[in-house]
């Protein structure tokens, strides 16, 4: 009986040991699986972090390659202009100091020459009093010396007067350069930003609009420039600044890109005036031999009816003897553009584009102008035409037929 009990107890102990071993193996396997799962999650998160890091690296590389060089180039250009003007001021100042020194030297020379002349006059008097015989030769030499001294004195006085005139001129130039430096450093960036974005200026309202002019026809370049500036003046604007550069920078032989910074009227007033002028111009479009004022709009946009502007004191339906100055100037500019094979003209919100087949005009908002400026399509008539065709119909005028009419 004791043996049986011992055997049973051994069996029980063995079973318990087997159960404990199984439990230990299960726990170990579960722990291993949990470790594998955690390792897999860590691996996935690491891959995600690697992907994000690569994207950030690519974005930083793009910023370094595209954005930072452009900002650095603009900063260098502005800094170079300011340094160049400052160098001119310093050169003018050095030249003024040099001229002042020369003036002092000339003044001293004049005083010395006057003293020498008095001394020679005294010597001449003494010589004439001592001897009369054979004195003609000595007197002639003295007279010659006195004449030379008088000539030197007159030349010194003339040089002194010229130096004084030059000094005054240089002082005026220095004042102009100093004013230009002050305006450039304090207001140019502000006014250009306000003209491009349409926001009010922080330092006055000197520049209220920008302008551009470009043509690939060299023979019409001067005439187009005259018509453009005439239209600017007729629109009660004045040119504050103008710049010119080639299509790819100041490259000889490339078509000039002219930029104008205009002042005198707000952009909103200009937009209304140009819209009225274009409506009046669109009323001149011929249809079936009659001028009924219908103008074709952009593709898919139907037609637009132009309303002729009636001048004060003129009955409705009667054309005035002479068109208003602004209307005549705008039509003259558009006629000149129509003679070009490719040209772009902008006056504030007004933009006129001439390609080989079309003549389009549009009145842009400030946001649209800024978008076209950012995309750099102002100097490309073909690209500008594509962009203008996307505008609403009330902002776009197709004057191709008007330009072809006699």
CSV table of C-alpha atoms in Angstrom, one decimal:
chain,number,residue,atom,x,y,z
A,1,UNK,CA,0.0,0.0,0.0
A,2,UNK,CA,2.8,2.3,0.8
A,3,UNK,CA,4.4,1.6,-2.5
A,4,UNK,CA,1.2,2.5,-4.3
A,5,UNK,CA,1.0,5.7,-2.5
A,6,UNK,CA,4.6,6.5,-3.4
A,7,UNK,CA,4.0,5.7,-7.0
A,8,UNK,CA,0.9,7.8,-7.1
A,9,UNK,CA,2.7,10.7,-5.5
A,10,UNK,CA,5.5,10.4,-8.0
A,11,UNK,CA,3.1,10.4,-10.9
A,12,UNK,CA,1.4,13.5,-9.4
A,13,UNK,CA,4.7,15.2,-9.0
A,14,UNK,CA,5.7,14.3,-12.5
A,15,UNK,CA,2.4,15.6,-13.9
A,16,UNK,CA,2.9,18.9,-11.9
A,17,UNK,CA,6.4,19.3,-13.2
A,18,UNK,CA,5.1,18.6,-16.8
A,19,UNK,CA,2.4,21.2,-16.3
A,20,UNK,CA,4.8,23.8,-14.9
A,21,UNK,CA,7.1,23.2,-17.8
A,22,UNK,CA,4.3,23.6,-20.3
A,23,UNK,CA,3.2,26.8,-18.6
A,24,UNK,CA,6.8,28.1,-18.6
A,25,UNK,CA,7.1,27.3,-22.3
A,26,UNK,CA,3.8,29.0,-23.1
A,27,UNK,CA,4.8,32.1,-21.2
A,28,UNK,CA,8.2,32.1,-23.0
A,29,UNK,CA,6.5,31.8,-26.4
A,30,UNK,CA,4.1,34.6,-25.6
A,31,UNK,CA,6.9,36.8,-24.4
A,32,UNK,CA,8.8,36.1,-27.6
A,33,UNK,CA,5.8,36.9,-29.8
A,34,UNK,CA,5.3,40.1,-27.9
A,35,UNK,CA,8.9,41.0,-28.4
A,36,UNK,CA,8.6,40.3,-32.2
A,37,UNK,CA,5.4,42.4,-32.4
A,38,UNK,CA,7.2,45.3,-30.6
A,39,UNK,CA,10.2,44.9,-32.9
A,40,UNK,CA,7.9,45.0,-36.0
A,41,UNK,CA,6.2,48.2,-34.7
A,42,UNK,CA,9.5,49.8,-34.0
A,43,UNK,CA,10.7,48.9,-37.5
A,44,UNK,CA,7.6,50.4,-39.1
A,45,UNK,CA,7.9,53.6,-37.1
A,46,UNK,CA,11.6,53.8,-38.1
A,47,UNK,CA,10.6,53.4,-41.8
A,48,UNK,CA,8.0,56.2,-41.4
A,49,UNK,CA,10.6,58.4,-39.8
A,50,UNK,CA,13.1,57.7,-42.5
A,51,UNK,CA,10.5,58.6,-45.2
A,52,UNK,CA,9.6,61.9,-43.4
A,53,UNK,CA,13.3,62.7,-43.0
A,54,UNK,CA,13.9,62.1,-46.7
A,55,UNK,CA,11.0,64.4,-47.6
A,56,UNK,CA,12.3,67.1,-45.3
A,57,UNK,CA,15.7,66.7,-46.8
A,58,UNK,CA,14.3,67.0,-50.3
A,59,UNK,CA,12.3,70.1,-49.3
A,60,UNK,CA,15.3,71.7,-47.7
A,61,UNK,CA,17.4,71.0,-50.8
A,62,UNK,CA,14.7,72.6,-53.0
A,63,UNK,CA,14.6,75.7,-50.8
A,64,UNK,CA,18.4,75.9,-50.8
A,65,UNK,CA,18.5,75.5,-54.6
A,66,UNK,CA,15.6,77.6,-55.7
A,67,UNK,CA,14.4,80.0,-53.0
A,68,UNK,CA,17.6,81.0,-51.2
A,69,UNK,CA,19.6,81.8,-54.4
A,70,UNK,CA,16.8,84.0,-55.8
A,71,UNK,CA,16.5,85.9,-52.5
A,72,UNK,CA,20.3,86.2,-52.4
A,73,UNK,CA,20.4,87.5,-55.9
A,74,UNK,CA,17.7,90.2,-55.2
A,75,UNK,CA,19.5,91.2,-52.0
A,76,UNK,CA,22.8,91.4,-53.9
A,77,UNK,CA,21.3,93.6,-56.6
A,78,UNK,CA,19.7,96.0,-54.1
A,79,UNK,CA,22.9,96.1,-52.0
A,80,UNK,CA,25.0,96.7,-55.2
A,81,UNK,CA,22.8,99.6,-56.2
A,82,UNK,CA,23.0,101.2,-52.8
A,83,UNK,CA,26.8,100.7,-52.6
A,84,UNK,CA,27.2,102.1,-56.1
A,85,UNK,CA,25.3,105.3,-55.2
A,86,UNK,CA,27.2,105.6,-52.0
A,87,UNK,CA,30.5,105.2,-53.9
A,88,UNK,CA,29.4,108.0,-56.2
A,89,UNK,CA,28.7,110.2,-53.3
A,90,UNK,CA,32.1,109.5,-51.8
A,91,UNK,CA,33.8,110.1,-55.1
A,92,UNK,CA,32.0,113.4,-55.5
A,93,UNK,CA,33.0,114.4,-51.9
A,94,UNK,CA,36.6,113.5,-52.6
A,95,UNK,CA,36.5,115.5,-55.9
A,96,UNK,CA,35.0,118.5,-54.0
A,97,UNK,CA,37.8,118.4,-51.5
A,98,UNK,CA,40.4,118.2,-54.3
A,99,UNK,CA,38.8,121.1,-56.1
A,100,UNK,CA,38.7,123.1,-52.9
A,101,UNK,CA,42.5,122.6,-52.5
A,102,UNK,CA,43.1,123.6,-56.0
A,103,UNK,CA,41.0,126.8,-55.5
A,104,UNK,CA,43.1,127.6,-52.5
A,105,UNK,CA,46.3,127.1,-54.5
A,106,UNK,CA,45.0,129.3,-57.4
A,107,UNK,CA,44.0,132.0,-54.9
A,108,UNK,CA,47.5,131.9,-53.4
A,109,UNK,CA,49.0,132.0,-56.9
A,110,UNK,CA,46.9,135.0,-57.8
A,111,UNK,CA,48.0,136.9,-54.7
A,112,UNK,CA,51.7,136.0,-55.5
A,113,UNK,CA,51.3,137.2,-59.1
A,114,UNK,CA,49.7,140.5,-58.0
A,115,UNK,CA,52.6,141.1,-55.5
A,116,UNK,CA,55.1,140.3,-58.3
A,117,UNK,CA,53.4,142.7,-60.6
A,118,UNK,CA,53.6,145.5,-58.1
A,119,UNK,CA,57.3,144.7,-57.5
A,120,UNK,CA,58.0,144.7,-61.3
A,121,UNK,CA,56.1,148.0,-61.6
A,122,UNK,CA,58.3,149.5,-59.0
A,123,UNK,CA,61.4,148.2,-60.7
A,124,UNK,CA,60.2,149.6,-64.0
A,125,UNK,CA,59.7,153.0,-62.4
A,126,UNK,CA,63.2,152.9,-61.0
A,127,UNK,CA,64.8,151.8,-64.2
A,128,UNK,CA,63.0,154.6,-66.2
A,129,UNK,CA,64.1,157.2,-63.7
A,130,UNK,CA,67.8,156.0,-63.7
A,131,UNK,CA,68.4,156.0,-67.4
A,132,UNK,CA,66.7,157.1,-70.6
A,133,UNK,CA,69.4,156.2,-73.0
A,134,UNK,CA,69.2,152.6,-74.2
A,135,UNK,CA,66.1,152.2,-72.0
A,136,UNK,CA,63.8,151.3,-74.9
A,137,UNK,CA,65.1,147.7,-74.9
A,138,UNK,CA,64.7,147.3,-71.2
A,139,UNK,CA,61.3,149.0,-71.3
A,140,UNK,CA,60.2,146.6,-74.0
A,141,UNK,CA,61.3,143.6,-71.9
A,142,UNK,CA,59.5,144.9,-68.8
A,143,UNK,CA,56.4,145.6,-70.8
A,144,UNK,CA,56.5,142.0,-72.2
A,145,UNK,CA,57.0,140.6,-68.7
A,146,UNK,CA,54.1,142.7,-67.5
A,147,UNK,CA,51.9,141.6,-70.3
A,148,UNK,CA,52.7,138.0,-69.6
A,149,UNK,CA,52.0,138.5,-65.9
A,150,UNK,CA,48.7,140.2,-66.8
A,151,UNK,CA,47.8,137.3,-69.1
A,152,UNK,CA,48.7,134.8,-66.3
A,153,UNK,CA,46.5,136.7,-63.9
A,154,UNK,CA,43.6,136.8,-66.2
A,155,UNK,CA,44.0,133.1,-66.9
A,156,UNK,CA,44.1,132.4,-63.2
A,157,UNK,CA,40.9,134.4,-62.6
A,158,UNK,CA,39.2,132.5,-65.4
A,159,UNK,CA,40.3,129.2,-64.0
A,160,UNK,CA,39.2,130.3,-60.6
A,161,UNK,CA,35.7,131.2,-62.0
A,162,UNK,CA,35.5,127.8,-63.8
A,163,UNK,CA,36.5,126.0,-60.6
A,164,UNK,CA,33.9,127.8,-58.6
A,165,UNK,CA,31.2,126.9,-61.2
A,166,UNK,CA,32.4,123.3,-61.2
A,167,UNK,CA,32.2,123.3,-57.4
A,168,UNK,CA,28.6,124.5,-57.4
A,169,UNK,CA,27.7,122.0,-60.1
A,170,UNK,CA,29.2,119.1,-58.1
A,171,UNK,CA,27.4,120.3,-54.9
A,172,UNK,CA,24.1,120.2,-56.9
A,173,UNK,CA,25.0,116.7,-58.1
A,174,UNK,CA,25.8,115.6,-54.6
A,175,UNK,CA,22.5,116.9,-53.4
A,176,UNK,CA,20.6,115.0,-56.1
A,177,UNK,CA,22.5,111.8,-55.4
A,178,UNK,CA,21.9,112.2,-51.7
A,179,UNK,CA,18.2,112.6,-52.3
A,180,UNK,CA,18.1,109.6,-54.6
A,181,UNK,CA,19.9,107.5,-52.0
A,182,UNK,CA,17.5,108.6,-49.3
A,183,UNK,CA,14.5,107.8,-51.5
A,184,UNK,CA,16.0,104.5,-52.7
A,185,UNK,CA,16.8,103.3,-49.2
A,186,UNK,CA,13.6,104.4,-47.6
A,187,UNK,CA,10.8,104.3,-50.1
A,188,UNK,CA,11.6,102.3,-53.3
A,189,UNK,CA,10.9,98.8,-51.9
A,190,UNK,CA,7.8,100.1,-50.2
A,191,UNK,CA,6.3,101.8,-53.3
A,192,UNK,CA,7.1,98.9,-55.6
A,193,UNK,CA,5.5,96.4,-53.2
A,194,UNK,CA,2.4,98.6,-52.9
A,195,UNK,CA,2.1,98.9,-56.7
A,196,UNK,CA,2.4,95.1,-57.2
A,197,UNK,CA,0.1,94.0,-54.3
A,198,UNK,CA,-2.5,96.8,-54.3
A,199,UNK,CA,-2.0,97.5,-50.6
A,200,UNK,CA,-1.7,101.1,-49.4
A,201,UNK,CA,1.8,102.5,-49.0
A,202,UNK,CA,3.4,103.1,-45.6
A,203,UNK,CA,5.2,106.3,-46.7
A,204,UNK,CA,2.9,108.2,-48.9
A,205,UNK,CA,1.5,107.6,-52.4
A,206,UNK,CA,4.2,108.5,-54.8
A,207,UNK,CA,3.9,105.4,-56.9
A,208,UNK,CA,0.4,104.0,-57.4
A,209,UNK,CA,0.8,101.7,-60.5
A,210,UNK,CA,3.4,99.9,-62.5
A,211,UNK,CA,3.8,99.7,-66.3
A,212,UNK,CA,5.6,97.5,-68.8
A,213,UNK,CA,6.5,97.8,-72.5
A,214,UNK,CA,8.1,95.2,-74.7
A,215,UNK,CA,8.2,94.6,-78.5
A,216,UNK,CA,10.2,92.4,-80.7
A,217,UNK,CA,10.1,94.9,-83.6
A,218,UNK,CA,13.1,97.2,-83.3
A,219,UNK,CA,11.8,99.6,-86.0
A,220,UNK,CA,8.6,100.4,-84.0
A,221,UNK,CA,10.3,100.5,-80.6
A,222,UNK,CA,10.7,104.3,-80.5
A,223,UNK,CA,7.3,105.0,-81.9
A,224,UNK,CA,5.7,102.6,-79.5
A,225,UNK,CA,7.5,104.2,-76.6
A,226,UNK,CA,6.2,107.6,-77.6
A,227,UNK,CA,2.6,106.4,-77.9
A,228,UNK,CA,2.9,104.6,-74.6
A,229,UNK,CA,4.1,107.7,-72.7
A,230,UNK,CA,1.4,109.8,-74.5
A,231,UNK,CA,-1.2,107.4,-73.2
A,232,UNK,CA,0.3,107.5,-69.7
A,233,UNK,CA,0.1,111.3,-69.7
A,234,UNK,CA,-3.4,111.3,-71.1
A,235,UNK,CA,-4.5,109.0,-68.3
A,236,UNK,CA,-3.4,111.7,-65.8
A,237,UNK,CA,-0.4,109.7,-64.7
A,238,UNK,CA,3.3,110.7,-64.5
A,239,UNK,CA,6.4,108.6,-64.7
A,240,UNK,CA,8.3,108.4,-61.4
A,241,UNK,CA,10.9,105.9,-62.4
A,242,UNK,CA,11.8,103.9,-65.5
A,243,UNK,CA,14.2,101.0,-66.0
A,244,UNK,CA,15.2,99.0,-69.1
A,245,UNK,CA,16.9,95.6,-69.5
A,246,UNK,CA,17.3,92.9,-72.1
A,247,UNK,CA,15.1,89.8,-72.2
A,248,UNK,CA,17.8,87.8,-70.3
A,249,UNK,CA,19.4,90.7,-68.6
A,250,UNK,CA,21.4,93.5,-70.2
A,251,UNK,CA,22.4,91.4,-73.2
A,252,UNK,CA,23.3,93.5,-76.3
A,253,UNK,CA,20.9,93.0,-79.2
A,254,UNK,CA,18.0,91.5,-77.1
A,255,UNK,CA,14.6,93.3,-77.0
A,256,UNK,CA,14.4,95.8,-74.2
A,257,UNK,CA,12.1,95.2,-71.2
A,258,UNK,CA,10.9,98.6,-70.1
A,259,UNK,CA,9.4,99.0,-66.6
A,260,UNK,CA,7.6,102.1,-65.5
A,261,UNK,CA,6.6,103.2,-62.0
A,262,UNK,CA,3.7,105.6,-62.3
A,263,UNK,CA,1.9,107.9,-59.9
A,264,UNK,CA,-1.0,110.3,-60.0
A,265,UNK,CA,-4.1,108.1,-59.8
A,266,UNK,CA,-5.3,105.1,-57.7
A,267,UNK,CA,-5.5,101.7,-59.3
A,268,UNK,CA,-9.3,101.5,-58.8
A,269,UNK,CA,-9.9,104.8,-60.6
A,270,UNK,CA,-7.6,103.6,-63.4
A,271,UNK,CA,-9.5,100.3,-63.8
A,272,UNK,CA,-12.8,102.2,-64.2
A,273,UNK,CA,-11.4,104.6,-66.7
A,274,UNK,CA,-9.8,102.0,-68.8
A,275,UNK,CA,-12.9,99.8,-68.8
A,276,UNK,CA,-14.9,102.8,-70.1
A,277,UNK,CA,-12.3,103.5,-72.8
A,278,UNK,CA,-12.3,99.9,-73.9
A,279,UNK,CA,-16.1,99.7,-74.0
A,280,UNK,CA,-16.0,102.8,-76.2
A,281,UNK,CA,-13.3,101.3,-78.4
A,282,UNK,CA,-15.2,98.0,-78.7
A,283,UNK,CA,-18.2,100.0,-80.0
A,284,UNK,CA,-16.3,100.8,-83.1
A,285,UNK,CA,-16.0,97.2,-84.2
A,286,UNK,CA,-17.6,96.7,-87.7
A,287,UNK,CA,-20.3,94.0,-88.1
A,288,UNK,CA,-21.8,93.3,-91.6
A,289,UNK,CA,-20.7,96.8,-92.8
A,290,UNK,CA,-22.3,98.6,-89.8
A,291,UNK,CA,-20.7,99.6,-86.5
A,292,UNK,CA,-23.3,98.0,-84.1
A,293,UNK,CA,-20.9,97.8,-81.2
A,294,UNK,CA,-20.9,93.9,-80.8
A,295,UNK,CA,-17.5,92.5,-79.7
A,296,UNK,CA,-16.6,88.9,-79.6
A,297,UNK,CA,-15.7,87.6,-76.2
A,298,UNK,CA,-13.3,84.7,-75.3
A,299,UNK,CA,-14.0,81.2,-76.7
A,300,UNK,CA,-17.2,79.8,-75.3
A,301,UNK,CA,-18.1,83.1,-73.7
A,302,UNK,CA,-20.6,84.5,-76.3
A,303,UNK,CA,-20.5,88.2,-77.3
A,304,UNK,CA,-20.3,91.5,-75.5
A,305,UNK,CA,-22.1,94.7,-76.5
A,306,UNK,CA,-19.9,97.9,-76.3
A,307,UNK,CA,-21.6,101.1,-75.2
A,308,UNK,CA,-20.2,104.3,-76.7
A,309,UNK,CA,-19.3,106.9,-74.1
A,310,UNK,CA,-21.4,110.1,-74.5
A,311,UNK,CA,-19.4,113.3,-73.8
A,312,UNK,CA,-21.1,116.1,-71.8
A,313,UNK,CA,-23.0,118.5,-74.0
A,314,UNK,CA,-23.3,116.1,-76.9
A,315,UNK,CA,-26.8,114.7,-77.7
A,316,UNK,CA,-27.1,110.9,-77.5
A,317,UNK,CA,-26.4,109.2,-80.8
A,318,UNK,CA,-24.2,112.0,-82.1
A,319,UNK,CA,-20.4,111.4,-82.2
A,320,UNK,CA,-18.3,114.3,-80.9
A,321,UNK,CA,-16.1,116.1,-83.5
A,322,UNK,CA,-13.0,114.9,-81.7
A,323,UNK,CA,-12.6,112.0,-79.3
A,324,UNK,CA,-11.4,112.8,-75.7
A,325,UNK,CA,-7.6,113.0,-75.3
A,326,UNK,CA,-7.4,109.8,-73.2
A,327,UNK,CA,-9.5,107.8,-75.8
A,328,UNK,CA,-7.5,109.1,-78.7
A,329,UNK,CA,-4.2,108.3,-76.9
A,330,UNK,CA,-5.3,104.8,-76.1
A,331,UNK,CA,-6.5,104.1,-79.6
A,332,UNK,CA,-3.2,105.5,-81.0
A,333,UNK,CA,-1.3,103.1,-78.7
A,334,UNK,CA,-3.5,100.1,-79.7
A,335,UNK,CA,-3.0,101.0,-83.4
A,336,UNK,CA,0.8,101.0,-82.9
A,337,UNK,CA,0.6,97.7,-81.1
A,338,UNK,CA,-1.4,96.2,-84.0
A,339,UNK,CA,1.4,97.0,-86.4
A,340,UNK,CA,3.8,94.9,-84.3
A,341,UNK,CA,4.4,91.2,-84.7
A,342,UNK,CA,4.6,90.8,-81.0
A,343,UNK,CA,4.3,93.3,-78.1
A,344,UNK,CA,3.1,93.7,-74.6
A,345,UNK,CA,2.0,97.0,-73.0
A,346,UNK,CA,0.7,97.5,-69.4
A,347,UNK,CA,-0.5,100.7,-67.7
A,348,UNK,CA,-1.6,99.8,-64.2
A,349,UNK,CA,-4.5,97.5,-64.5
A,350,UNK,CA,-4.7,97.8,-68.3
A,351,UNK,CA,-2.8,95.1,-70.2
A,352,UNK,CA,-2.7,94.9,-74.0
A,353,UNK,CA,-1.1,91.9,-75.8
A,354,UNK,CA,-0.3,91.7,-79.5
A,355,UNK,CA,0.6,88.4,-81.1
A,356,UNK,CA,0.9,87.6,-84.8
A,357,UNK,CA,-2.8,86.7,-85.0
A,358,UNK,CA,-4.6,88.6,-82.1
A,359,UNK,CA,-4.8,91.9,-80.2
A,360,UNK,CA,-6.3,91.4,-76.7
A,361,UNK,CA,-6.9,93.9,-74.0
A,362,UNK,CA,-7.8,93.3,-70.3
A,363,UNK,CA,-8.4,95.2,-67.1
A,364,UNK,CA,-6.9,93.2,-64.3
A,365,UNK,CA,-7.4,93.3,-60.6
A,366,UNK,CA,-4.5,93.7,-58.2
A,367,UNK,CA,-4.5,90.0,-57.4
A,368,UNK,CA,-4.5,89.0,-61.1
A,369,UNK,CA,-1.7,91.4,-61.8
A,370,UNK,CA,0.3,89.9,-58.9
A,371,UNK,CA,-0.4,86.4,-60.2
A,372,UNK,CA,0.8,87.2,-63.7
A,373,UNK,CA,3.9,88.9,-62.2
A,374,UNK,CA,4.7,85.8,-60.2
A,375,UNK,CA,4.3,83.6,-63.2
A,376,UNK,CA,6.5,85.9,-65.4
A,377,UNK,CA,4.1,86.0,-68.4
A,378,UNK,CA,4.2,89.8,-68.8
A,379,UNK,CA,7.0,89.5,-71.3
A,380,UNK,CA,5.7,86.6,-73.4
A,381,UNK,CA,2.8,87.6,-75.7
A,382,UNK,CA,1.8,84.0,-76.4
A,383,UNK,CA,1.7,82.9,-72.7
A,384,UNK,CA,0.0,86.2,-71.8
A,385,UNK,CA,-2.7,85.6,-74.4
A,386,UNK,CA,-3.5,82.1,-73.0
A,387,UNK,CA,-3.8,83.5,-69.5
A,388,UNK,CA,-6.0,86.5,-70.5
A,389,UNK,CA,-8.4,84.1,-72.3
A,390,UNK,CA,-9.1,82.6,-68.9
A,391,UNK,CA,-10.4,85.9,-67.5
A,392,UNK,CA,-14.1,86.6,-67.1
A,393,UNK,CA,-15.8,88.0,-70.2
A,394,UNK,CA,-16.3,91.5,-68.6
A,395,UNK,CA,-12.6,91.9,-68.2
A,396,UNK,CA,-11.4,90.9,-71.7
A,397,UNK,CA,-11.7,92.7,-75.0
A,398,UNK,CA,-10.7,91.0,-78.3
A,399,UNK,CA,-9.8,93.9,-80.6
A,400,UNK,CA,-8.4,91.9,-83.4
A,401,UNK,CA,-11.2,92.9,-85.7
A,402,UNK,CA,-11.0,96.5,-84.7
A,403,UNK,CA,-7.3,96.5,-85.5
A,404,UNK,CA,-7.9,95.0,-88.9
A,405,UNK,CA,-10.6,97.6,-89.8
A,406,UNK,CA,-9.4,100.6,-91.9
